[in-house]
Amino acid sequence: GTNNGTLDNYSAVQTGNQSNNQYLTRLDPKFNDNNQFAIHYLYQGRNFPLISSNPNFSYTGTYLIHNAGLQYVHIFNQNLINEFRAGADLEHVKQLPAGYYNSSFTAASIGINQFTLNGAPLPPTQAGFPTLSISSFLSMGSGTAASNLDNSRTFQVNDNLTWTKGKHTFLFGGDIRDVLDNAT
């Protein structure tokens, strides 16, 4: 077929070999009727390499998650219950252009000098072959030239006190979170 007078006759297939591993551990000890405890740990690991139709523009990727939490419930009496929870979520994503990451390759090394960050060459985490597009032609380059690095962390602590008085229920508590968003 044609598109604005040009012939569109290129088709290609990308291949990938994604693997996933997930593990979950949970313990729910009940010390007595007034003290209950729960703890969990979750791990997920995903690898997703992609081989482009042009192997020069392939990438590798990993996505790791560690998640842990605990809960402690103390029943003072039938009208007063306290729940304490704490948790952490650690995520680490690396999606890197194959052959370019942490190498001496830069766009400037092939004469393309416009790709800079505040006037300086791009850092190794963003080095790669840029995507070049010319109207009416097939684009060329690494769609992941700017790598995807994410090392985000979330930590949370909260406590809730529930007090029942007659027909009324009062809930007191607090929630503190520390969110560290460290990503390219």
CSV table of C-alpha atoms in Angstrom, one decimal:
chain,number,residue,atom,x,y,z
A,1,GLY,CA,0.0,0.0,0.0
A,2,THR,CA,1.0,3.6,-0.2
A,3,ASN,CA,1.0,6.4,2.3
A,4,ASN,CA,1.2,9.9,0.8
A,5,GLY,CA,2.8,8.5,-2.4
A,6,THR,CA,5.4,6.4,-0.7
A,7,LEU,CA,5.5,2.6,-0.6
A,8,ASP,CA,5.1,1.0,2.8
A,9,ASN,CA,6.5,-2.5,2.4
A,10,TYR,CA,8.6,-3.1,5.5
A,11,SER,CA,7.6,-5.4,8.3
A,12,ALA,CA,9.7,-6.8,11.1
A,13,VAL,CA,9.3,-9.0,14.2
A,14,GLN,CA,10.9,-8.4,17.6
A,15,THR,CA,11.6,-11.3,19.8
A,16,GLY,CA,11.7,-11.5,23.6
A,17,ASN,CA,12.1,-14.1,26.2
A,18,GLN,CA,10.5,-12.9,29.4
A,19,SER,CA,10.8,-14.8,32.6
A,20,ASN,CA,9.0,-14.2,35.9
A,21,ASN,CA,9.7,-15.5,39.4
A,22,GLN,CA,7.5,-14.7,42.4
A,23,TYR,CA,7.8,-15.8,45.9
A,24,LEU,CA,5.5,-15.0,48.9
A,25,THR,CA,6.0,-15.9,52.5
A,26,ARG,CA,3.5,-15.1,55.2
A,27,LEU,CA,3.3,-16.0,58.9
A,28,ASP,CA,0.3,-15.4,61.1
A,29,PRO,CA,1.1,-16.3,64.6
A,30,LYS,CA,-1.6,-15.8,67.3
A,31,PHE,CA,0.1,-15.6,70.7
A,32,ASN,CA,-3.2,-15.5,72.5
A,33,ASP,CA,-6.7,-14.1,72.1
A,34,ASN,CA,-5.5,-10.6,72.7
A,35,ASN,CA,-2.3,-10.5,70.6
A,36,GLN,CA,-2.1,-11.3,66.9
A,37,PHE,CA,0.8,-10.9,64.6
A,38,ALA,CA,1.3,-11.1,60.8
A,39,ILE,CA,4.3,-10.7,58.7
A,40,HIS,CA,4.9,-11.1,54.9
A,41,TYR,CA,7.7,-10.9,52.4
A,42,LEU,CA,7.1,-10.8,48.6
A,43,TYR,CA,9.8,-11.0,45.9
A,44,GLN,CA,9.2,-10.6,42.2
A,45,GLY,CA,11.9,-10.8,39.6
A,46,ARG,CA,11.2,-10.3,35.9
A,47,ASN,CA,13.7,-10.3,33.1
A,48,PHE,CA,12.6,-9.1,29.7
A,49,PRO,CA,15.3,-8.9,27.1
A,50,LEU,CA,14.0,-7.8,23.7
A,51,ILE,CA,15.9,-8.4,20.4
A,52,SER,CA,14.8,-5.9,17.8
A,53,SER,CA,14.6,-6.7,14.1
A,54,ASN,CA,17.9,-4.7,14.0
A,55,PRO,CA,19.9,-6.2,16.8
A,56,ASN,CA,21.9,-3.0,17.3
A,57,PHE,CA,18.7,-1.5,18.8
A,58,SER,CA,17.8,-4.3,21.3
A,59,TYR,CA,17.6,-3.9,25.0
A,60,THR,CA,17.8,-5.8,28.2
A,61,GLY,CA,15.5,-5.3,31.2
A,62,THR,CA,15.0,-6.4,34.7
A,63,TYR,CA,12.3,-5.5,37.2
A,64,LEU,CA,12.9,-6.5,40.8
A,65,ILE,CA,10.5,-5.9,43.7
A,66,HIS,CA,11.0,-6.6,47.4
A,67,ASN,CA,7.9,-6.0,49.6
A,68,ALA,CA,7.7,-6.6,53.3
A,69,GLY,CA,5.2,-5.8,55.9
A,70,LEU,CA,4.1,-6.6,59.5
A,71,GLN,CA,0.9,-6.1,61.5
A,72,TYR,CA,0.4,-6.3,65.2
A,73,VAL,CA,-3.1,-6.2,66.7
A,74,HIS,CA,-3.6,-5.9,70.4
A,75,ILE,CA,-7.1,-6.2,72.0
A,76,PHE,CA,-7.2,-4.4,75.3
A,77,ASN,CA,-10.8,-5.2,75.8
A,78,GLN,CA,-13.9,-5.6,73.7
A,79,ASN,CA,-14.2,-1.8,73.3
A,80,LEU,CA,-10.5,-0.9,72.7
A,81,ILE,CA,-8.3,-2.4,69.9
A,82,ASN,CA,-5.0,-1.2,68.6
A,83,GLU,CA,-3.5,-2.1,65.2
A,84,PHE,CA,0.1,-1.2,64.3
A,85,ARG,CA,1.4,-1.8,60.7
A,86,ALA,CA,4.8,-1.2,59.0
A,87,GLY,CA,6.0,-2.0,55.6
A,88,ALA,CA,8.6,-1.3,52.9
A,89,ASP,CA,8.4,-1.6,49.1
A,90,LEU,CA,11.6,-1.6,47.1
A,91,GLU,CA,11.5,-1.5,43.4
A,92,HIS,CA,14.5,-1.7,41.0
A,93,VAL,CA,13.9,-1.4,37.3
A,94,LYS,CA,16.7,-1.5,34.7
A,95,GLN,CA,15.9,-1.2,31.0
A,96,LEU,CA,19.1,-0.7,29.1
A,97,PRO,CA,19.9,-0.4,25.5
A,98,ALA,CA,22.1,-3.4,24.6
A,99,GLY,CA,25.7,-2.6,23.6
A,100,TYR,CA,25.5,1.1,24.6
A,101,TYR,CA,25.0,1.3,28.3
A,102,ASN,CA,28.3,2.1,30.1
A,103,SER,CA,30.2,2.0,26.9
A,104,SER,CA,32.2,4.7,25.2
A,105,PHE,CA,29.4,5.2,22.6
A,106,THR,CA,27.7,8.6,22.6
A,107,ALA,CA,25.7,10.4,19.9
A,108,ALA,CA,28.6,12.9,19.7
A,109,SER,CA,31.0,10.0,18.8
A,110,ILE,CA,29.1,9.7,15.5
A,111,GLY,CA,28.9,13.4,14.9
A,112,ILE,CA,25.5,14.1,16.4
A,113,ASN,CA,26.3,16.9,18.9
A,114,GLN,CA,22.9,18.3,19.8
A,115,PHE,CA,22.1,15.7,22.4
A,116,THR,CA,23.3,17.3,25.6
A,117,LEU,CA,22.1,17.8,29.2
A,118,ASN,CA,22.7,21.4,30.2
A,119,GLY,CA,25.5,21.7,27.7
A,120,ALA,CA,27.3,18.5,28.8
A,121,PRO,CA,27.3,15.1,27.1
A,122,LEU,CA,24.6,12.8,28.2
A,123,PRO,CA,25.5,10.6,31.2
A,124,PRO,CA,26.1,6.8,30.5
A,125,THR,CA,22.6,6.0,31.9
A,126,GLN,CA,21.2,8.0,28.9
A,127,ALA,CA,23.7,7.2,26.2
A,128,GLY,CA,22.5,5.2,23.3
A,129,PHE,CA,21.7,5.6,19.6
A,130,PRO,CA,19.0,8.2,19.3
A,131,THR,CA,15.9,7.6,17.3
A,132,LEU,CA,16.2,9.3,13.9
A,133,SER,CA,13.0,10.0,12.0
A,134,ILE,CA,12.7,11.5,8.5
A,135,SER,CA,9.3,12.2,7.1
A,136,SER,CA,8.0,9.5,4.8
A,137,PHE,CA,10.8,7.1,5.8
A,138,LEU,CA,11.2,4.4,8.4
A,139,SER,CA,12.7,5.7,11.6
A,140,MET,CA,15.9,4.1,12.9
A,141,GLY,CA,17.3,4.0,16.4
A,142,SER,CA,17.0,2.6,19.9
A,143,GLY,CA,13.6,3.4,21.4
A,144,THR,CA,15.3,2.9,24.8
A,145,ALA,CA,18.2,5.2,24.0
A,146,ALA,CA,17.4,7.0,27.2
A,147,SER,CA,17.5,4.1,29.6
A,148,ASN,CA,14.8,3.4,32.2
A,149,LEU,CA,16.4,3.2,35.6
A,150,ASP,CA,14.1,3.2,38.7
A,151,ASN,CA,15.3,2.7,42.2
A,152,SER,CA,12.2,3.8,44.1
A,153,ARG,CA,11.6,3.1,47.8
A,154,THR,CA,8.5,3.5,49.9
A,155,PHE,CA,8.5,3.0,53.7
A,156,GLN,CA,5.3,3.2,55.8
A,157,VAL,CA,4.3,3.1,59.5
A,158,ASN,CA,0.8,3.5,60.8
A,159,ASP,CA,-1.1,3.0,64.0
A,160,ASN,CA,-4.9,2.9,64.6
A,161,LEU,CA,-6.7,2.8,67.9
A,162,THR,CA,-10.4,1.9,67.7
A,163,TRP,CA,-12.6,2.7,70.7
A,164,THR,CA,-16.3,1.7,70.9
A,165,LYS,CA,-18.5,3.6,73.4
A,166,GLY,CA,-22.1,2.7,73.3
A,167,LYS,CA,-23.5,3.2,69.7
A,168,HIS,CA,-20.4,5.2,68.7
A,169,THR,CA,-17.1,4.1,67.3
A,170,PHE,CA,-14.0,6.4,67.4
A,171,LEU,CA,-10.9,5.8,65.3
A,172,PHE,CA,-7.7,7.5,66.1
A,173,GLY,CA,-4.4,7.0,64.2
A,174,GLY,CA,-1.7,8.2,62.0
A,175,ASP,CA,0.1,7.2,58.8
A,176,ILE,CA,3.7,8.2,58.0
A,177,ARG,CA,5.2,7.4,54.6
A,178,ASP,CA,8.6,8.1,53.2
A,179,VAL,CA,8.5,7.9,49.4
A,180,LEU,CA,11.9,8.1,47.6
A,181,ASP,CA,11.3,8.4,43.9
A,182,ASN,CA,14.7,7.9,42.2
A,183,ALA,CA,14.2,7.3,38.5
A,184,THR,CA,15.5,8.5,35.2
